[in-house]
Short mmCIF file of C-alpha atoms in Angstrom, two decimals:
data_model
loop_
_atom_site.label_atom_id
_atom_site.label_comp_id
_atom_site.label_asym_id
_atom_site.label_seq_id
_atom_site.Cartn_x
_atom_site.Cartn_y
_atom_site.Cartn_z
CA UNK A 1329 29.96 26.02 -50.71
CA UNK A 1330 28.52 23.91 -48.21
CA UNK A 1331 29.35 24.04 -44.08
CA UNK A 1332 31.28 21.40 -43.31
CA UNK A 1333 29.38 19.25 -39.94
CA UNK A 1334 30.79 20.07 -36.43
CA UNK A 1335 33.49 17.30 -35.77
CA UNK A 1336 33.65 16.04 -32.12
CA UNK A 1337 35.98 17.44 -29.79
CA UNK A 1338 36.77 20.29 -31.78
CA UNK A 1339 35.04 23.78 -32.03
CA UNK A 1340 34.32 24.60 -35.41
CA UNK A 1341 33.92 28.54 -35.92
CA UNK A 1342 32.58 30.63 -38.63
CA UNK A 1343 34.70 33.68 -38.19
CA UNK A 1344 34.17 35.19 -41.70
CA UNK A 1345 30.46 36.85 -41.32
CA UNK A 1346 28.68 36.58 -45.04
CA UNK A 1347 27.62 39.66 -44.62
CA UNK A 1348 30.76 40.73 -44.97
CA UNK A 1349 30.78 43.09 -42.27
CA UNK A 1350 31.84 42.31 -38.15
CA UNK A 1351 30.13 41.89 -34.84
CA UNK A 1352 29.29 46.23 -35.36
CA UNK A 1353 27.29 46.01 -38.37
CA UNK A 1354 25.02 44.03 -37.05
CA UNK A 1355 21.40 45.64 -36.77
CA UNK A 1356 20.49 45.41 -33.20
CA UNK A 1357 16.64 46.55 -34.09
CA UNK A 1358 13.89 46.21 -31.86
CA UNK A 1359 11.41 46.16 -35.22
CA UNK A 1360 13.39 42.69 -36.43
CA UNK A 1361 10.66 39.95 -36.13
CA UNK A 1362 10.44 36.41 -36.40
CA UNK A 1363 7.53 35.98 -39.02
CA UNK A 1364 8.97 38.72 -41.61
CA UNK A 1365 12.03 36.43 -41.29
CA UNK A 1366 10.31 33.57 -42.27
CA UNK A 1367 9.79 35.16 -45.22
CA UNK A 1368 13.42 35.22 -46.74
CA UNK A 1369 13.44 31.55 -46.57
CA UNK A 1370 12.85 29.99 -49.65
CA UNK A 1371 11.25 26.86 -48.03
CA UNK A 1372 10.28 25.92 -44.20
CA UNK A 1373 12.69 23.20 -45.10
CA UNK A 1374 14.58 24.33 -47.52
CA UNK A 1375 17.93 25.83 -47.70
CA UNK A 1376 18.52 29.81 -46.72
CA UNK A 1377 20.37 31.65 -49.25
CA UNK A 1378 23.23 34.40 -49.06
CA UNK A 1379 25.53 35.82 -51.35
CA UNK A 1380 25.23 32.56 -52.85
CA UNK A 1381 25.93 30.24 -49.40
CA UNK A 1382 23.26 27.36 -48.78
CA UNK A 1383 22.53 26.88 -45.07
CA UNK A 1384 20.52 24.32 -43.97
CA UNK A 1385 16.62 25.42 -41.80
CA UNK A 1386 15.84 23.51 -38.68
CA UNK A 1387 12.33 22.15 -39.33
CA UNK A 1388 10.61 22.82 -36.27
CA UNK A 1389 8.69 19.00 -36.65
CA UNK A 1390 12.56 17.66 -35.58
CA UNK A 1391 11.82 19.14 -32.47
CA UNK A 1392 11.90 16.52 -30.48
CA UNK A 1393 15.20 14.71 -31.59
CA UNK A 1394 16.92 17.78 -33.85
CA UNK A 1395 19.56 16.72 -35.92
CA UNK A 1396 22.03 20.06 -35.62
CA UNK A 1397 24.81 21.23 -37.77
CA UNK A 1398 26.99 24.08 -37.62
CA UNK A 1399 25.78 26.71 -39.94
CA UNK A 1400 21.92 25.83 -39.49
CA UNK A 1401 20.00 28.35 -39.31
CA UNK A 1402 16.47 29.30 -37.10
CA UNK A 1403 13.57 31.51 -37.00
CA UNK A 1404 14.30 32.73 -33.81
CA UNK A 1405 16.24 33.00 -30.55
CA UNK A 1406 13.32 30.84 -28.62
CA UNK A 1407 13.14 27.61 -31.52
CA UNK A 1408 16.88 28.05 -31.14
CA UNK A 1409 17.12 27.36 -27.42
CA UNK A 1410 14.22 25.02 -27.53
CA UNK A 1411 15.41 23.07 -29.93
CA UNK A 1412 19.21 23.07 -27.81
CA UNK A 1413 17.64 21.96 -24.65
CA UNK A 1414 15.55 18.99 -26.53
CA UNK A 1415 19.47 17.93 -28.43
CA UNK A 1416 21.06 18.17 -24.46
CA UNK A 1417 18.44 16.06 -22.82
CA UNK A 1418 17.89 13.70 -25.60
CA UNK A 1419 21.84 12.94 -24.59
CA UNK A 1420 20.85 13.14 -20.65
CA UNK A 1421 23.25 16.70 -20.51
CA UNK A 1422 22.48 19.59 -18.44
CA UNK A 1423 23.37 23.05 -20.41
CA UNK A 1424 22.95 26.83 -19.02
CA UNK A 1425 22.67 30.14 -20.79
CA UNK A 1426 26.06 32.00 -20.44
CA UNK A 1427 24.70 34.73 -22.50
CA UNK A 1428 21.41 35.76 -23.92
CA UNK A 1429 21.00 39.25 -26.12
CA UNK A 1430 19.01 40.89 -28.70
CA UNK A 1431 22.18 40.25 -30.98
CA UNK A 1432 23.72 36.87 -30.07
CA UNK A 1433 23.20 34.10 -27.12
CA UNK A 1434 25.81 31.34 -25.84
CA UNK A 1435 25.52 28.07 -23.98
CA UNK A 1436 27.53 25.77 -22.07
CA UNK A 1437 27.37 22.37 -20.46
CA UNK A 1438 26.41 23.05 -16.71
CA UNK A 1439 28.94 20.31 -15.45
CA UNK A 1440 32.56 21.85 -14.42
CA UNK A 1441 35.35 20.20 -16.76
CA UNK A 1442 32.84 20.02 -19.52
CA UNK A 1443 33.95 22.64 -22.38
CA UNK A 1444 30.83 21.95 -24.69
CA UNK A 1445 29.88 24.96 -25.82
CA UNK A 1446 27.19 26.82 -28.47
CA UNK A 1447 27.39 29.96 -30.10
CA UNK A 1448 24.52 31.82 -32.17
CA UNK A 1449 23.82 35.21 -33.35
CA UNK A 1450 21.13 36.98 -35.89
CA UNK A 1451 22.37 37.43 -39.26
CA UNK A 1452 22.35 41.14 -40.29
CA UNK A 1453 19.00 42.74 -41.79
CA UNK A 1454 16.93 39.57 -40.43
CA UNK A 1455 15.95 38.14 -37.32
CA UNK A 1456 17.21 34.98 -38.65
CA UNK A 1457 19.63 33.13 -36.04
CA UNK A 1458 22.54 31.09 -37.22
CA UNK A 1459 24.70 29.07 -34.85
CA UNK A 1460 28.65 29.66 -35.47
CA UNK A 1461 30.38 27.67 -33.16
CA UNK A 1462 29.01 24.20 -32.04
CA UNK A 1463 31.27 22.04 -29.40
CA UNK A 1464 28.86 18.60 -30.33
CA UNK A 1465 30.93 16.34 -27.87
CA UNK A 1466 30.35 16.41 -23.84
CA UNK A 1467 32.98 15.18 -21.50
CA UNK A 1468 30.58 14.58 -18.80
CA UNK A 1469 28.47 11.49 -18.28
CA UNK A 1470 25.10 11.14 -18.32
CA UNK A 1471 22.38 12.74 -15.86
CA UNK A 1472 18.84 11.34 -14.94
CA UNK A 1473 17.89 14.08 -12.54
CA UNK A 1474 18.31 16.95 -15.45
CA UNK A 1475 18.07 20.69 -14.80
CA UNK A 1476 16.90 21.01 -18.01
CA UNK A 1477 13.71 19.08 -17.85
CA UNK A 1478 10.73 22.04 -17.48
CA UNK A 1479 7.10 21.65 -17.34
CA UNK A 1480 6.61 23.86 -20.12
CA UNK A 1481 8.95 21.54 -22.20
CA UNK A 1482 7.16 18.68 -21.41
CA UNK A 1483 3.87 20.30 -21.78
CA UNK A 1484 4.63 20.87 -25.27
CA UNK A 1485 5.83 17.67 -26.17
CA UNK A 1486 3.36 15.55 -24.74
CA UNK A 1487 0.24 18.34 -26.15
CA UNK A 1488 -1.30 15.94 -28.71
CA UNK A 1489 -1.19 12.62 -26.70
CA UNK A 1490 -3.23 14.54 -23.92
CA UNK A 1491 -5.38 16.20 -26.17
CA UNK A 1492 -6.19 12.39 -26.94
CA UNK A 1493 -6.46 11.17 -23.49
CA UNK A 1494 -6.76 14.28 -21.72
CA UNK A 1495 -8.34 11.94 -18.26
CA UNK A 1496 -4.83 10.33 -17.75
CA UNK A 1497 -3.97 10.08 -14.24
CA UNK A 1498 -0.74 11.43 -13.06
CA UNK A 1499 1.01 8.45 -12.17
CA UNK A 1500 0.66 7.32 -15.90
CA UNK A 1501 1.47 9.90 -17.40
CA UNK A 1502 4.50 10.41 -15.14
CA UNK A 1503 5.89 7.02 -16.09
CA UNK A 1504 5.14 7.81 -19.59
CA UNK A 1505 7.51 10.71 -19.70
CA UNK A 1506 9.98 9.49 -17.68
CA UNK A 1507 10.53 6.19 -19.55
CA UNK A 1508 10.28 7.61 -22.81
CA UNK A 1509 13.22 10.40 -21.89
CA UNK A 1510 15.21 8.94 -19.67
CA UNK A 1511 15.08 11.92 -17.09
CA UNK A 1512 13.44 12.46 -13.75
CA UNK A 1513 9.77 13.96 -14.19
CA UNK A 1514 8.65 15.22 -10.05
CA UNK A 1515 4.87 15.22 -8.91
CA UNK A 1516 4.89 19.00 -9.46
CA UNK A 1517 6.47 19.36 -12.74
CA UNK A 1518 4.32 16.43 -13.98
CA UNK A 1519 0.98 18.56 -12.84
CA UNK A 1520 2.19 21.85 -13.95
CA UNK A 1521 3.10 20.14 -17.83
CA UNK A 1522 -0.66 18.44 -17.87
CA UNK A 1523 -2.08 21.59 -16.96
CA UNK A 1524 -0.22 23.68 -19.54
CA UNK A 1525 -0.84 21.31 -22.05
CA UNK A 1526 -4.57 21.51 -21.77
CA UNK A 1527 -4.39 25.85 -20.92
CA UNK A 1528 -3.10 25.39 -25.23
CA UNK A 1529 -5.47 22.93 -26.02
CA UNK A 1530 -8.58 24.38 -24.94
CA UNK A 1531 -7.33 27.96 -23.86
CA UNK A 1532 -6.65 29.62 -19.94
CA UNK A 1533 -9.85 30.40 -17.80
CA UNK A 1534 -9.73 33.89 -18.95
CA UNK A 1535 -10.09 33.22 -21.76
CA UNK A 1536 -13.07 31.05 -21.60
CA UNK A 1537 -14.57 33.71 -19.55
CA UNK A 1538 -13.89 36.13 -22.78
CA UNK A 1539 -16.00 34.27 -24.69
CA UNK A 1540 -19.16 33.76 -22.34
CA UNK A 1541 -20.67 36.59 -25.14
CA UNK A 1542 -20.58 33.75 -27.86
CA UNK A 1543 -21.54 30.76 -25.85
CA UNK A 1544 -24.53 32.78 -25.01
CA UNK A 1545 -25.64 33.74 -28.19
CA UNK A 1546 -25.04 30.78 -29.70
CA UNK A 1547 -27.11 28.53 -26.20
CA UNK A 1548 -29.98 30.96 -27.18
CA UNK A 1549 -30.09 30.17 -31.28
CA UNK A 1550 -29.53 26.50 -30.34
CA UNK A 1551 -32.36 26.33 -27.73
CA UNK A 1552 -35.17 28.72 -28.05
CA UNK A 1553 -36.85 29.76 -25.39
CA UNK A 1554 -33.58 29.33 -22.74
CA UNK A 1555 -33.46 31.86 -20.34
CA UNK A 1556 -29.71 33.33 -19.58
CA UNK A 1557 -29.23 36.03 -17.59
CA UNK A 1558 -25.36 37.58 -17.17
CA UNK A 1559 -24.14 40.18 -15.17
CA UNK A 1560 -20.96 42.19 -14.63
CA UNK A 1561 -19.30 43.79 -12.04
CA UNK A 1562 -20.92 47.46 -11.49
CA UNK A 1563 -18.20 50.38 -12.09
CA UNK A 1564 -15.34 47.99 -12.94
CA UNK A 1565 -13.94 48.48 -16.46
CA UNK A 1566 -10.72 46.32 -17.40
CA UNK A 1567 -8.49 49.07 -19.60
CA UNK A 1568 -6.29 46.37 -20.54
CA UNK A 1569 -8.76 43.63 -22.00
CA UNK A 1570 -11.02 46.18 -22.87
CA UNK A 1571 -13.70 44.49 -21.33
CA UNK A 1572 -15.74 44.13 -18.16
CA UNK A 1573 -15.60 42.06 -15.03
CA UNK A 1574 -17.82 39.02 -14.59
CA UNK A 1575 -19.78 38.71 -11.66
CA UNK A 1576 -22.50 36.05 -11.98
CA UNK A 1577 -24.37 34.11 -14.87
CA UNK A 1578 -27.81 32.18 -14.23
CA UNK A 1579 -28.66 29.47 -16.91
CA UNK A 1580 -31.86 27.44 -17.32
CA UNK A 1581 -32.87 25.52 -20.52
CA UNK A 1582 -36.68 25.85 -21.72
CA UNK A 1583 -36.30 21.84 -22.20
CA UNK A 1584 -35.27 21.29 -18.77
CA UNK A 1585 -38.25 23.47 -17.53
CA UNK A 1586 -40.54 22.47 -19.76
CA UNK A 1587 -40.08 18.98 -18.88
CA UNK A 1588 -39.94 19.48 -15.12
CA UNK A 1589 -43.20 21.75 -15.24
CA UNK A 1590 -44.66 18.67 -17.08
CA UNK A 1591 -43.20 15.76 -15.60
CA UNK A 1592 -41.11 16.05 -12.64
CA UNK A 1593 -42.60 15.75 -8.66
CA UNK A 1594 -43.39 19.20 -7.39
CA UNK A 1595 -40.30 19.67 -5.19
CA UNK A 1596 -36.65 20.81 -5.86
CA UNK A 1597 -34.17 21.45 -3.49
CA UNK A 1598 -31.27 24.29 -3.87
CA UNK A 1599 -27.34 23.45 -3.38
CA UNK A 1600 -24.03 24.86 -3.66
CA UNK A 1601 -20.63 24.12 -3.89
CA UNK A 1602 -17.23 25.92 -4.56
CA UNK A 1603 -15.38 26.09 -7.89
CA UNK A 1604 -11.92 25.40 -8.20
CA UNK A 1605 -10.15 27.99 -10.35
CA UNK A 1606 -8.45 31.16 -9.95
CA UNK A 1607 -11.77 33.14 -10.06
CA UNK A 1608 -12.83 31.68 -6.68
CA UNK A 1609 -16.54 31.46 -7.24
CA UNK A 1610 -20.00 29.29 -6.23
CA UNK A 1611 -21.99 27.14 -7.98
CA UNK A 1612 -25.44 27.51 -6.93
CA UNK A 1613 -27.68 24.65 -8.29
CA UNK A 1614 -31.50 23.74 -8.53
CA UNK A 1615 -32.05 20.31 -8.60
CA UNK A 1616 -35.70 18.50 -8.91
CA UNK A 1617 -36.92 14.87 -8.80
CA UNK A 1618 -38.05 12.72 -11.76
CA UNK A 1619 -40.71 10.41 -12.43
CA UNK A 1620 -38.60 7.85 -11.73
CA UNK A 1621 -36.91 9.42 -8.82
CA UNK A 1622 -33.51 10.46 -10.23
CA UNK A 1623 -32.22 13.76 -9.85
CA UNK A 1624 -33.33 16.12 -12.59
CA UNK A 1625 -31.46 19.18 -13.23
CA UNK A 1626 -33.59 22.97 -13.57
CA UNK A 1627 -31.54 25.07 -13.64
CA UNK A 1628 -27.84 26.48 -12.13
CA UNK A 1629 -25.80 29.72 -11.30
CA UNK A 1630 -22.11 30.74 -10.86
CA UNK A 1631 -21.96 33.61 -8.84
CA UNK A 1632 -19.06 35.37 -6.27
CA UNK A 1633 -20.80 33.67 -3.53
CA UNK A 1634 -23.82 32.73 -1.52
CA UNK A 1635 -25.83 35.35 -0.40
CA UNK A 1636 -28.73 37.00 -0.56
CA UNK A 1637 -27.93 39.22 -3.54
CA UNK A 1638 -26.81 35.99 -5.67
#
């Protein structure tokens, strides 16, 4: 038997659960997870099977223009109201979450006079989530300035074009959004999505500092001879990353040296200058003159600031 598609202006309801049990039997576990879900599904985009019922999976690649039918069914609560939000402002609609659970969640249309509505709930034994009631039609008109537009929706839309042009200026890429969708895009949301978008491309500034261990390993296998000196904050011990806190790291390249002991004028002058990040350091640079007299690098420093200890 397959679900029949939600007709417009009329709320189609799946009141029979297949389970064959009610709203009670459902298990309300903490333990139910999204990835041992995934695992009762025949195919990503296959159909999910029941007593002998085909429902139709959401592909996650529809993302951005999902094609939805009552009865589909989704890996979890968040690709379920992702992919709800990306269907209401593909149509210029504004939605809100009535209710949001463990067990079930429900949306409506944020306009007054506007009955669309969606229901969902997990299927019992799985952290599968099938929608059961689907109102597809709005009453309301369209909206350009949409409450639904966030950065982190953006951000994760527009991830592989700025992992291609990740030097696009604002402006552009402001334009870009907002004439391919229709919607308002402000200065701030447009900053916060580019920014997100390149924290999941090349990872948060934590976690680069995480990996300072490798980089300088793999510096001092790359370039013999380099001298890299690293140290951490004395008596501080961070329980929950299990690691300690950085406090400065000198770096200077036994090219670079070499070929300022050899080359360069005997004079070098020292600078500094502030780095703009959430750890609120300095970088403290030595800088020498060429043959040629261009600026020639030695070596550098990021440290918690200038003084006489760093």
């Amino acid at each position: 038997m397959m679900v029949e598609r939600a007709k417009e202006n009329q709320a189609i309801e799946i009141t029979r659960n297949e389970d064959g049990g009610s709203d009670s039997d459902v298990d309300n576990s903490d333990k139910d997870d999204a990835a041992n879900s995934m695992a009762e599904f025949e195919s990503l985009h296959g159909s999910y099977k029941e007593q002998g019922i085909q429902y139709p999976v959401f592909d996650p690649k529809d993302m951005d223009n999902p094609n939805l039918e009552v009865g589909m069914v989704f890996s979890s609560f968040r690709e379920f109201n992702t992919a709800i939000r990306s269907w209401n402002i593909k149509r210029g609609r504004q939605i809100k979450f009535v209710k949001s659970g463990k067990i079930r969640v429900s949306d409506g249309c944020l306009k007054k006079g506007c009955d669309w509505e969606i229901y969902a709930r997990k299927m019992k034994g799985t952290g599968i989530i099938q929608f059961r009631t689907f109102r597809a039609k709005h009453k309301c008109g369209f909206v350009y300035y949409n409450k639904c537009v966030k950065s982190t929706w953006v951000a994760n839309k527009y991830k592989a074009e700025i992992q291609l042009n990740p030097r696009i200026d604002l402006p552009s890429f402001r334009r870009k959004v907002m004439n391919e969708n229709k919607f308002f895009l402000s200065k701030d949301q447009g900053y916060r999505a580019k920014r997100l978008a390149l924290c999941m491309i090349h990872g948060s500034v934590e976690d680069q500092y995480n990996r300072l261990n490798d980089y300088i390993h793999e510096v001092k296998r790359s370039n013999p001879g380099t001298t890299i000196v690293m140290k951490m904050v004395d008596g501080y011990y961070d329980t929950s990353t299990n690691r300690p806190k950085f406090q400065r790291l000198y770096m200077c390249f036994a090219a670079v040296r070499a070929g300022f002991l050899a080359g360069s004028r005997p004079l070098f002058g020292l600078d500094g200058a502030f780095l703009k990040g959430p750890s609120g350091e300095m970088l403290l640079t030595a800088i020498g003159i060429g043959p040629n007299i261009e600026f020639f690098p030695i070596a550098y420093a990021a440290c918690e600031g200038e003084n006489k200890y760093s």
